[in-house]
PDB file of C-alpha atoms in Angstrom:
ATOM      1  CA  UNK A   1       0.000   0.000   0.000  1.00 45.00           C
ATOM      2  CA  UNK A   2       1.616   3.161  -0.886  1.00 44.00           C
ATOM      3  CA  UNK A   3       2.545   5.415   1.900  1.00 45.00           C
ATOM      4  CA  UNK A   4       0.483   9.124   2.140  1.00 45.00           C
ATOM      5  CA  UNK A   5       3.055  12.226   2.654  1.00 51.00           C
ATOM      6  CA  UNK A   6       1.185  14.962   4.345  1.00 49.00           C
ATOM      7  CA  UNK A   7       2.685  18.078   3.725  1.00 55.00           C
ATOM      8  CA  UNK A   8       3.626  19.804   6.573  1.00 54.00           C
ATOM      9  CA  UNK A   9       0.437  22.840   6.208  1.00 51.00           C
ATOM     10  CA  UNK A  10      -1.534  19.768   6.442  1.00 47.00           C
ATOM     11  CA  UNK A  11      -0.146  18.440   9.483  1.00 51.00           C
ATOM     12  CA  UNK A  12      -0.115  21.256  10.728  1.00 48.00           C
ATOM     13  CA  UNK A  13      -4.030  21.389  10.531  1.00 45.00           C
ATOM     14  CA  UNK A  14      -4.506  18.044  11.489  1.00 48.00           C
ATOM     15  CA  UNK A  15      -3.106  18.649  14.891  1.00 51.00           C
ATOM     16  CA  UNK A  16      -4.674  21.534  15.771  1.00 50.00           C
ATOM     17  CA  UNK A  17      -7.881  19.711  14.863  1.00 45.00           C
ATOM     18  CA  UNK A  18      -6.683  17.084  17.391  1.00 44.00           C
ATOM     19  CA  UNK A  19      -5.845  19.477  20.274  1.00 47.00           C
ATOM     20  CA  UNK A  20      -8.888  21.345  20.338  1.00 49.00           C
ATOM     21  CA  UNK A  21     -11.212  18.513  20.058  1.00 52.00           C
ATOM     22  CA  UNK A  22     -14.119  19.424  22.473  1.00 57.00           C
ATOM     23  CA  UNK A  23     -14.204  17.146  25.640  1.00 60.00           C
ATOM     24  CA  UNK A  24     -16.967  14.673  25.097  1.00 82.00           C
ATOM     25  CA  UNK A  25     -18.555  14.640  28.368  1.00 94.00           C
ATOM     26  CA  UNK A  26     -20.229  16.036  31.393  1.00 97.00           C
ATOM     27  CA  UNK A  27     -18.989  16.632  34.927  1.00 98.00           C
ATOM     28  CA  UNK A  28     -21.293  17.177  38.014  1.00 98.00           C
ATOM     29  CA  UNK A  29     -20.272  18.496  41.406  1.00 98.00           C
ATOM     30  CA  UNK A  30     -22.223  18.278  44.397  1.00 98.00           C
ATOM     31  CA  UNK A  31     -21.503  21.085  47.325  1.00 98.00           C
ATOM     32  CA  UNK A  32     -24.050  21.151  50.170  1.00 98.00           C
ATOM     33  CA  UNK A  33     -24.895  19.482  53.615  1.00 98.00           C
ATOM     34  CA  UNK A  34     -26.160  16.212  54.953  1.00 98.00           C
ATOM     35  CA  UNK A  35     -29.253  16.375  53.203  1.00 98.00           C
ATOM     36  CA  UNK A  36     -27.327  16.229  49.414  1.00 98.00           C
ATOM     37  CA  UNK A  37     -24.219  13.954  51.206  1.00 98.00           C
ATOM     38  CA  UNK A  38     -23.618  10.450  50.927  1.00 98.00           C
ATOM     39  CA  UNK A  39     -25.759   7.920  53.158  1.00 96.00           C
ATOM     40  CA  UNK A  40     -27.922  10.811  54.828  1.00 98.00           C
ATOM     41  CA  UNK A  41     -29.352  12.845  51.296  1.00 98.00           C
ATOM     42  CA  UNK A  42     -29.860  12.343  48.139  1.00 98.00           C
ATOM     43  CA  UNK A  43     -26.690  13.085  45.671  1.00 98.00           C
ATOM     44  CA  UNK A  44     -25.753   9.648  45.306  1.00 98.00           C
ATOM     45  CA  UNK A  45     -29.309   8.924  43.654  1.00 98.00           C
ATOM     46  CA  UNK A  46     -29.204  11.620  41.441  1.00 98.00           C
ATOM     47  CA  UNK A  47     -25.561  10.920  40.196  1.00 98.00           C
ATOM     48  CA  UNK A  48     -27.067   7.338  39.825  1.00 98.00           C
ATOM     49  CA  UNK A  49     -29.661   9.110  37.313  1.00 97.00           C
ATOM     50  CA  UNK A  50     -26.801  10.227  34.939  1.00 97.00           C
ATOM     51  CA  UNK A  51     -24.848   8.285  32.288  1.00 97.00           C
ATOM     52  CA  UNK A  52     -21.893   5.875  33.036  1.00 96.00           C
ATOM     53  CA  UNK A  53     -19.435   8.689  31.301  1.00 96.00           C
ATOM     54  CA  UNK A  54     -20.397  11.103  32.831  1.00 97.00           C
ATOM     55  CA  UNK A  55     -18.274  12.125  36.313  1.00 97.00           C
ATOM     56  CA  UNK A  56     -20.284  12.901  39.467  1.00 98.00           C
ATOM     57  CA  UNK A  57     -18.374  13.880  42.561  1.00 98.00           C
ATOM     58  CA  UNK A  58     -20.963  14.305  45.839  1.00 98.00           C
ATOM     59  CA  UNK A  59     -18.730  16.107  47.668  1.00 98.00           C
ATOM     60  CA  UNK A  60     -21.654  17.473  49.847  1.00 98.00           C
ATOM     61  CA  UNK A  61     -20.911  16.539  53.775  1.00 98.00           C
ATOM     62  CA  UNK A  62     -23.142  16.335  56.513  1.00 98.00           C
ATOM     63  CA  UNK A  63     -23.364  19.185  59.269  1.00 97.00           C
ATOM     64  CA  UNK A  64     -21.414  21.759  57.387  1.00 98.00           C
ATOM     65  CA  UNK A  65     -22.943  25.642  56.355  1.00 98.00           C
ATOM     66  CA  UNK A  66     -22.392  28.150  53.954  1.00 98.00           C
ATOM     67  CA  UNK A  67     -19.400  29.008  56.078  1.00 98.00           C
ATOM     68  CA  UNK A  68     -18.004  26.149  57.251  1.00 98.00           C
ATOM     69  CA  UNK A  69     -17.635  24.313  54.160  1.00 98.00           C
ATOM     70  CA  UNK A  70     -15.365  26.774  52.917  1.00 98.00           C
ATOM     71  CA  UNK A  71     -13.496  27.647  56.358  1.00 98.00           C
ATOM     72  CA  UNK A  72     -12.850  23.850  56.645  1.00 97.00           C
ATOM     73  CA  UNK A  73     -11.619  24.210  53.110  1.00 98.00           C
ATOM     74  CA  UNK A  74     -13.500  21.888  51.185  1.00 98.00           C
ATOM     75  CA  UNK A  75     -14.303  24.114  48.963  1.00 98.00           C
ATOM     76  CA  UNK A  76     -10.394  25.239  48.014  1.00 98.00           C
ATOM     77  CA  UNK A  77     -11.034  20.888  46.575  1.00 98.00           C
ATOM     78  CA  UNK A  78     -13.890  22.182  44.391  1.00 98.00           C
ATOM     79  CA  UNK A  79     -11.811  24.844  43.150  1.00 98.00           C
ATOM     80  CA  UNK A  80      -8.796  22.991  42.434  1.00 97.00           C
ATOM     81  CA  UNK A  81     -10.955  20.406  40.171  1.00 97.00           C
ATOM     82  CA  UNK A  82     -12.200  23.210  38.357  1.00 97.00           C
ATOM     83  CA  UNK A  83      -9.131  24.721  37.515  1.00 96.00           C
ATOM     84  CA  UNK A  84      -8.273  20.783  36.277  1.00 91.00           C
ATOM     85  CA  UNK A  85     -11.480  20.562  34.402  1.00 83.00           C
ATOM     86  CA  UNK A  86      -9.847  20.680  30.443  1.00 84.00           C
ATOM     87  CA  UNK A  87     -10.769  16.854  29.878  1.00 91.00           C
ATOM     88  CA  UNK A  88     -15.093  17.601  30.713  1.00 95.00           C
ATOM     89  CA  UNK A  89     -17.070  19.143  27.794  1.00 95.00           C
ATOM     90  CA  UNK A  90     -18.829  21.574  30.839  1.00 97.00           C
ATOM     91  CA  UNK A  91     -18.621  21.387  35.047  1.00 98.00           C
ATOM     92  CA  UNK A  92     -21.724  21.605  37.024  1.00 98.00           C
ATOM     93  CA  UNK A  93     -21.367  23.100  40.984  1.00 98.00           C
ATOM     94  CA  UNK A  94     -24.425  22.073  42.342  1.00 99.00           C
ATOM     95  CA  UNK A  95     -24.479  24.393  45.434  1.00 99.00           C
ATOM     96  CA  UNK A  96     -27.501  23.809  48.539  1.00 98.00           C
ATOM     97  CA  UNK A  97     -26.747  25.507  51.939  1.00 98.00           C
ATOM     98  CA  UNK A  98     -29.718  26.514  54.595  1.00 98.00           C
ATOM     99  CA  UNK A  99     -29.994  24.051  57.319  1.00 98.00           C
ATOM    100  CA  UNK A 100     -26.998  24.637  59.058  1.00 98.00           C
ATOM    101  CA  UNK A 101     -26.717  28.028  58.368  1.00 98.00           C
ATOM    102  CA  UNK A 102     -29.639  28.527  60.738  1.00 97.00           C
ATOM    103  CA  UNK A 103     -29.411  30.036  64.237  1.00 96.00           C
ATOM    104  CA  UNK A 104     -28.088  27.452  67.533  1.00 95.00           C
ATOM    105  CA  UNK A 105     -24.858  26.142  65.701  1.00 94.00           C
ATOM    106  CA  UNK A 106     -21.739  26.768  67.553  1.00 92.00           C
ATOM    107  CA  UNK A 107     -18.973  26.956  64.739  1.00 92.00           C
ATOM    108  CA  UNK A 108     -21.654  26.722  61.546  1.00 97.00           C
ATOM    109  CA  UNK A 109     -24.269  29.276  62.040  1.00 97.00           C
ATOM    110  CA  UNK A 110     -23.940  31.819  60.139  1.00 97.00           C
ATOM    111  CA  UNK A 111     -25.391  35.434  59.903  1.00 95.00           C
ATOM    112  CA  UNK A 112     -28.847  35.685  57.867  1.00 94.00           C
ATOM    113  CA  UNK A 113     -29.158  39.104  56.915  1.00 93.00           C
ATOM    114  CA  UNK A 114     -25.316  39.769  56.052  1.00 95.00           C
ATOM    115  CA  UNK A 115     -22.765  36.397  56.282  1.00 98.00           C
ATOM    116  CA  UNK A 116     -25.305  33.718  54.036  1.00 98.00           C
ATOM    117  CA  UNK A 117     -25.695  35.719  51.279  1.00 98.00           C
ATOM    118  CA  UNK A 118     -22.623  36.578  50.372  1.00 98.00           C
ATOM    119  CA  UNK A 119     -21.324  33.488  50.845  1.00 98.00           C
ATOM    120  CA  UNK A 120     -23.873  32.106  48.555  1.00 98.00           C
ATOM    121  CA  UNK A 121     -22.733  35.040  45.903  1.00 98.00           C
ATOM    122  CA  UNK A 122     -19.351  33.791  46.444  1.00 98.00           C
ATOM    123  CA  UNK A 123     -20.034  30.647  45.751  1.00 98.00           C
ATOM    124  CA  UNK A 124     -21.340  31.252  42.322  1.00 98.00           C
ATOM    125  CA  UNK A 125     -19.150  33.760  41.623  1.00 98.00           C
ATOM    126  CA  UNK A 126     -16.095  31.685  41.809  1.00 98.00           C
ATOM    127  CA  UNK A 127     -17.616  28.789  40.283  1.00 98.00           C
ATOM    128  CA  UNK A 128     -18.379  30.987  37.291  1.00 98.00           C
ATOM    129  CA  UNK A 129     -14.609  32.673  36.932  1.00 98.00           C
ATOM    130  CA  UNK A 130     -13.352  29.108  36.981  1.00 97.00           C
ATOM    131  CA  UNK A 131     -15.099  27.994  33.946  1.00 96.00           C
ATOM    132  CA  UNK A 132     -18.026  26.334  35.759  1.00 98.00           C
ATOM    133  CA  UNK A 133     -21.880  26.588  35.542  1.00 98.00           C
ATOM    134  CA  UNK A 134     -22.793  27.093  39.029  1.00 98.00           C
ATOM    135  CA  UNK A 135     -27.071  25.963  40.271  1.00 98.00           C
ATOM    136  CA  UNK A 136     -28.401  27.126  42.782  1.00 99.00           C
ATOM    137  CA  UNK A 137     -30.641  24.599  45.103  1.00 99.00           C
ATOM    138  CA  UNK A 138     -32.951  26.032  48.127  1.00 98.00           C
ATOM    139  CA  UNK A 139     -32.499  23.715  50.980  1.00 98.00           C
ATOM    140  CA  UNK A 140     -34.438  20.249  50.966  1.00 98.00           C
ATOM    141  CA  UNK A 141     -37.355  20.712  53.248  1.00 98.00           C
ATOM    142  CA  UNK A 142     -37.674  18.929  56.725  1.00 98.00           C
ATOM    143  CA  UNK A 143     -40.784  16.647  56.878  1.00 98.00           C
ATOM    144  CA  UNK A 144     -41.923  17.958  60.318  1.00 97.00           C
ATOM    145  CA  UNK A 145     -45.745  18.459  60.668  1.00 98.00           C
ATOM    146  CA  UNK A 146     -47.912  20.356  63.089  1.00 96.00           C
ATOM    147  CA  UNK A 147     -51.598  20.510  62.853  1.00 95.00           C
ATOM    148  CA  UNK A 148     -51.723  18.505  59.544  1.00 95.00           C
ATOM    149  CA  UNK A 149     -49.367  21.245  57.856  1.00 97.00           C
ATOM    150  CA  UNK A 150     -45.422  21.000  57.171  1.00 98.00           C
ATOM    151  CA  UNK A 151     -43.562  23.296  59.108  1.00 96.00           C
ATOM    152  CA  UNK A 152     -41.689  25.323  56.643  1.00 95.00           C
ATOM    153  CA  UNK A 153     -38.836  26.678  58.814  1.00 96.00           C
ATOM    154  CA  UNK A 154     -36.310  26.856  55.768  1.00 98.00           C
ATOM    155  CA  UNK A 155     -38.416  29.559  54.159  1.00 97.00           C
ATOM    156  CA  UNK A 156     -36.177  32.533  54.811  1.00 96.00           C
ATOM    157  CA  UNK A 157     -32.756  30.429  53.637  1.00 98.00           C
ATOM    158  CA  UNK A 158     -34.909  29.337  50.316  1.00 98.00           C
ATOM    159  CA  UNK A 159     -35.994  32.714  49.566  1.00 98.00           C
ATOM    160  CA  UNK A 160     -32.572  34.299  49.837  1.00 98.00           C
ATOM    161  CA  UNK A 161     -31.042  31.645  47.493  1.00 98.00           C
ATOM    162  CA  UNK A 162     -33.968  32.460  45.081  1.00 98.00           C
ATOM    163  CA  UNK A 163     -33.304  36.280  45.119  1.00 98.00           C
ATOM    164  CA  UNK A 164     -29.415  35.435  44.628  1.00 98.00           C
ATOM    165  CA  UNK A 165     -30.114  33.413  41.498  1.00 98.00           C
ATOM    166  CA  UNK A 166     -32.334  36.068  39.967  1.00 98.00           C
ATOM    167  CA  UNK A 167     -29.806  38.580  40.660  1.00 98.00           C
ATOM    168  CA  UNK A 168     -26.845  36.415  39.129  1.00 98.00           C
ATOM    169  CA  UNK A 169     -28.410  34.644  36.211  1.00 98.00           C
ATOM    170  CA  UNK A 170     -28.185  31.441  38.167  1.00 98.00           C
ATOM    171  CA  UNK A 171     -29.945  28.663  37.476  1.00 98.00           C
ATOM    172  CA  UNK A 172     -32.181  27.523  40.624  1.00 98.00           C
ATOM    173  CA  UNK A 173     -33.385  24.208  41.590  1.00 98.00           C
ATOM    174  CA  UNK A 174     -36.267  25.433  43.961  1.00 98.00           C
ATOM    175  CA  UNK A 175     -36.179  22.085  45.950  1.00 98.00           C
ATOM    176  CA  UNK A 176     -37.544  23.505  48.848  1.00 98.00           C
ATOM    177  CA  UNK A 177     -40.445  24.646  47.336  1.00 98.00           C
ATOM    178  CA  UNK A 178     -41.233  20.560  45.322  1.00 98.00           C
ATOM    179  CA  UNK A 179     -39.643  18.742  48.538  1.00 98.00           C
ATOM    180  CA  UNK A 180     -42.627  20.723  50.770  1.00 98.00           C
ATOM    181  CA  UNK A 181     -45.200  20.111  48.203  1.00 98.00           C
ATOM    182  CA  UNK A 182     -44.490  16.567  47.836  1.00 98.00           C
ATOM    183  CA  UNK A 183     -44.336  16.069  51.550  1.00 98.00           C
ATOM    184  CA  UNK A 184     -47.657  17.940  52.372  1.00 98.00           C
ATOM    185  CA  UNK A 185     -49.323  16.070  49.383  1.00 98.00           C
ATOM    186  CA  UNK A 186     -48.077  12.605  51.080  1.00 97.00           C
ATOM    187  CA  UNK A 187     -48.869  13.449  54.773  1.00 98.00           C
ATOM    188  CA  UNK A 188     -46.878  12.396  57.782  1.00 97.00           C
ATOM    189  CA  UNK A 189     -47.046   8.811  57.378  1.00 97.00           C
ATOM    190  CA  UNK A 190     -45.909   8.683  54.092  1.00 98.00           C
ATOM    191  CA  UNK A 191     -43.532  10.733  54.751  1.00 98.00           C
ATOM    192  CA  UNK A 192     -42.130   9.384  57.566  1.00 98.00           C
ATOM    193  CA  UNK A 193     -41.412   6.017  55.112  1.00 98.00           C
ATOM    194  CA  UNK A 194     -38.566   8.779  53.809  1.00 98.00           C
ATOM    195  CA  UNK A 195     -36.487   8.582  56.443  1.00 98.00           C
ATOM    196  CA  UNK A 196     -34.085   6.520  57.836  1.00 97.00           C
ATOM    197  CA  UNK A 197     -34.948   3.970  59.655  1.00 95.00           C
ATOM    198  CA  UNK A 198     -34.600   2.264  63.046  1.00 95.00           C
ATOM    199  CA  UNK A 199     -31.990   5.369  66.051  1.00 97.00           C
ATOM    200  CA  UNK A 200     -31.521   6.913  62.259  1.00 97.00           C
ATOM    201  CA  UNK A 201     -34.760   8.472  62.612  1.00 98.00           C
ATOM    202  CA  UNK A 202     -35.732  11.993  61.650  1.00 98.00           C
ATOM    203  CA  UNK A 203     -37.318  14.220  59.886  1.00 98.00           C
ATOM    204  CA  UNK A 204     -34.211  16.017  57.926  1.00 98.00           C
ATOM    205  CA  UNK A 205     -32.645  13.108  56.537  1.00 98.00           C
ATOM    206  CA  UNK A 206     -33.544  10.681  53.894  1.00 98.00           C
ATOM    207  CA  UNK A 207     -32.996   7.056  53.875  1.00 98.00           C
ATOM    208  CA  UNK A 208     -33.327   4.895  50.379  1.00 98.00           C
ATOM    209  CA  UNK A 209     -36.754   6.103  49.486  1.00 98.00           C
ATOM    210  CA  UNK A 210     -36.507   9.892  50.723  1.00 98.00           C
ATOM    211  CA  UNK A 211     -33.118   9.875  48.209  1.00 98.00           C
ATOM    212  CA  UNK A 212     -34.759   8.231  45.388  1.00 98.00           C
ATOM    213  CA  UNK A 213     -37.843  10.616  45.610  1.00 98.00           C
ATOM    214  CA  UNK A 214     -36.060  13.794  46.189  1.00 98.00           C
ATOM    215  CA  UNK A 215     -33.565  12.741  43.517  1.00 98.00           C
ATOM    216  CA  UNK A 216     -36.373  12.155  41.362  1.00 98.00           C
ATOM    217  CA  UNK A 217     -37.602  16.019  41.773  1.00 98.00           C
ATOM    218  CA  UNK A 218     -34.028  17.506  41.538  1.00 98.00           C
ATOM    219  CA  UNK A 219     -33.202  15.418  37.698  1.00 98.00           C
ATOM    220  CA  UNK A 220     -36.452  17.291  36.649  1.00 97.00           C
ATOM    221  CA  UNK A 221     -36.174  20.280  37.802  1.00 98.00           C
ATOM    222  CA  UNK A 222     -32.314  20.377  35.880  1.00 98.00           C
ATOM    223  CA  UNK A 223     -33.357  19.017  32.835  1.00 97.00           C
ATOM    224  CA  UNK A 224     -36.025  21.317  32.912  1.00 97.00           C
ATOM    225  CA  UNK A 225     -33.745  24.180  33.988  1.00 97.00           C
ATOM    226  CA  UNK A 226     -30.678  23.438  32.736  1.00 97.00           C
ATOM    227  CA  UNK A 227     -31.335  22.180  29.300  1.00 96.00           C
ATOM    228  CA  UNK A 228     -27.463  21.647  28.325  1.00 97.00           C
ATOM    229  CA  UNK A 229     -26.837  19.215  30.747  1.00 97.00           C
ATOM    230  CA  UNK A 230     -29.757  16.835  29.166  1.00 96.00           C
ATOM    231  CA  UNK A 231     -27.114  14.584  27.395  1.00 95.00           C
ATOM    232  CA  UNK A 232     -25.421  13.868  30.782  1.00 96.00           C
ATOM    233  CA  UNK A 233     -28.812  12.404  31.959  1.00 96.00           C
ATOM    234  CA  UNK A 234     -29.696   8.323  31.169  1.00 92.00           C
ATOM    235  CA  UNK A 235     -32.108   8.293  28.234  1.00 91.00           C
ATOM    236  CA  UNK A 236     -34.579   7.025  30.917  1.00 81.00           C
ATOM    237  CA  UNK A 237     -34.509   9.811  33.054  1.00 82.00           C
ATOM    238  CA  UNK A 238     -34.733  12.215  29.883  1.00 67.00           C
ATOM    239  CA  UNK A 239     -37.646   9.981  29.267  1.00 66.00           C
ATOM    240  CA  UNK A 240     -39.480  10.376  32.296  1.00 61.00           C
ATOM    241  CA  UNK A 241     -38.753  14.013  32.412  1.00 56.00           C
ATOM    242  CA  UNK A 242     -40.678  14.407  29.411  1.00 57.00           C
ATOM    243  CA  UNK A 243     -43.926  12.014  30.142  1.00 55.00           C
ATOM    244  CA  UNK A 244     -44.130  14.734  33.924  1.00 58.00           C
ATOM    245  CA  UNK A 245     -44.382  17.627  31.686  1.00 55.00           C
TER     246      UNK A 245
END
C-alpha cells in the first residue's frame, strides 16, 4: 500500500484539529450538607440518574454551612478540580446551603441578613470565573408536621437563594419549594417512610426512598432548567422528564 506524505500545512491542521477537540462529556459536582451527602441525602441517587461517562463527585458533607464548608476548606477541593477541568465538555457546581446556616450552631451558624448571602454570591461567583456553571438549590425541606401542615422553617434560607439566582443569572433548583409540596401532598405517614430507619430516625434526613424521591424532583427540575446538561442524563430519566411535563 503506498505510503500518504502529508505536507507539513496539512499536518499542521490536522493537529490543531486534534488538540482542540471538544471534551466529550459532562462533569457534576455536588456542594451542600447532609441532606445532598452520601448515606444521609440524596446526591448519590441523582448521580445514579446520569450516564456511566459522565463524572459525578458528591462532595456534599453532613453538618457543614455556607461558612463552614469553605473555612474547613472543602471548597479550596472544588476549586482545584475546576481549575483541572480541560478533559469535561462543561462542570456543574451544584451548590444547597440553609440548614446549618440557621441560628443554635456553635462553629456553623452563620449570619442571615449579612454572612449567608454573600457566601452564597461567592459561591457562584467563583464557580463561574473558573469555567463552571454554578445551580443554585434552596435547601431540601424537613418533613416535620404540626396541625396537619409541614412546618416550613427553611423559608427565609430558600428565599434568599432564590433572590441570589435572579440577581446572578443562576440557574435555581427550587427544591424547597417541590420537597414541601411533595411532603404535604403525602402526609406524615408517608412521609415518615422517607427517612431513615430504626436510632436513624428523623425528619431532615432521607434514607433509600426519601433519596430516590427527592432525587427524582431535583433530575427534573435540571433538565427542565438546565437544558445543556440533558445529554449527561440516562435516556430514561430524559424519558421520564418528558412524560411529567
Amino acid at each position: 500500500m503506498p505510503s500518504v506524505r502529508l505536507t507539513p500545512l496539512l499536518s499542521l491542521l490536522l493537529a490543531g484539529a486534534a488538540w482542540s477537540a471538544p471534551a466529550a462529556h459532562d462533569r457534576v459536582i455536588l456542594v451542600g450538607d447532609s441532606t445532598m451527602a452520601s448515606s444521609t441525602g440524596y446526591g448519590d441517587a441523582l448521580c445514579a440518574r446520569l450516564t456511566p461517562e459522565t463524572a459525578c463527585l458528591n462532595l456534599a458533607r453532613g453538618g457543614r454551612s455556607s461558612g463552614s464548608f469553605r473555612a474547613e476548606g472543602r471548597w479550596d477541593e472544588v476549586t482545584g478540580l475546576l481549575r483541572d477541568g480541560a478533559g469535561y465538555r462543561r462542570t456543574y457546581v451544584l451548590i444547597q446551603f440553609g440548614h446549618n446556616d440557621q441560628p443554635g450552631k456553635p462553629g456553623r451558624s452563620t449570619d442571615y441578613a449579612t454572612e449567608f448571602p454573600v457566601n452564597m454570591t461567592r459561591y457562584v461567583q467563583e464557580a463561574r470565573a473558573l469555567g463552571a456553571v454554578p445551580v443554585l438549590v434552596t435547601p431540601l425541606t424537613r418533613r416535620s408536621f404540626r396541625q396537619g401542615y409541614v412546618q416550613d422553617d427553611l423559608a427565609p434560607w430558600a428565599g434568599t437563594v432564590r433572590k441570589i439566582a435572579a440577581a446572578t443569572g443562576t440557574p435555581l433548583v427550587d427544591l424547597n419549594a417541590l420537597s414541601l409540596a411533595a411532603v404535604q401532598a403525602m402526609g406524615p405517614k408517608e412521609a415518615d417512610k422517607l427517612a431513615r430507619v430504626g436510632a436513624n430516625f428523623d425528619h431532615t434526613h432521607v434514607g433509600p426512598l426519601g433519596a430516590q424521591r427527592f432525587s427524582d424532583i431535583v433530575a427534573r427540575e435540571l433538565l427542565r432548567k438546565v437544558p445543556a446538561l440533558a445529554p449527561a442524563f440516562a435516556p430514561g430519566e430524559r424519558t421520564a422528564a418528558r412524560g411529567a411535563e
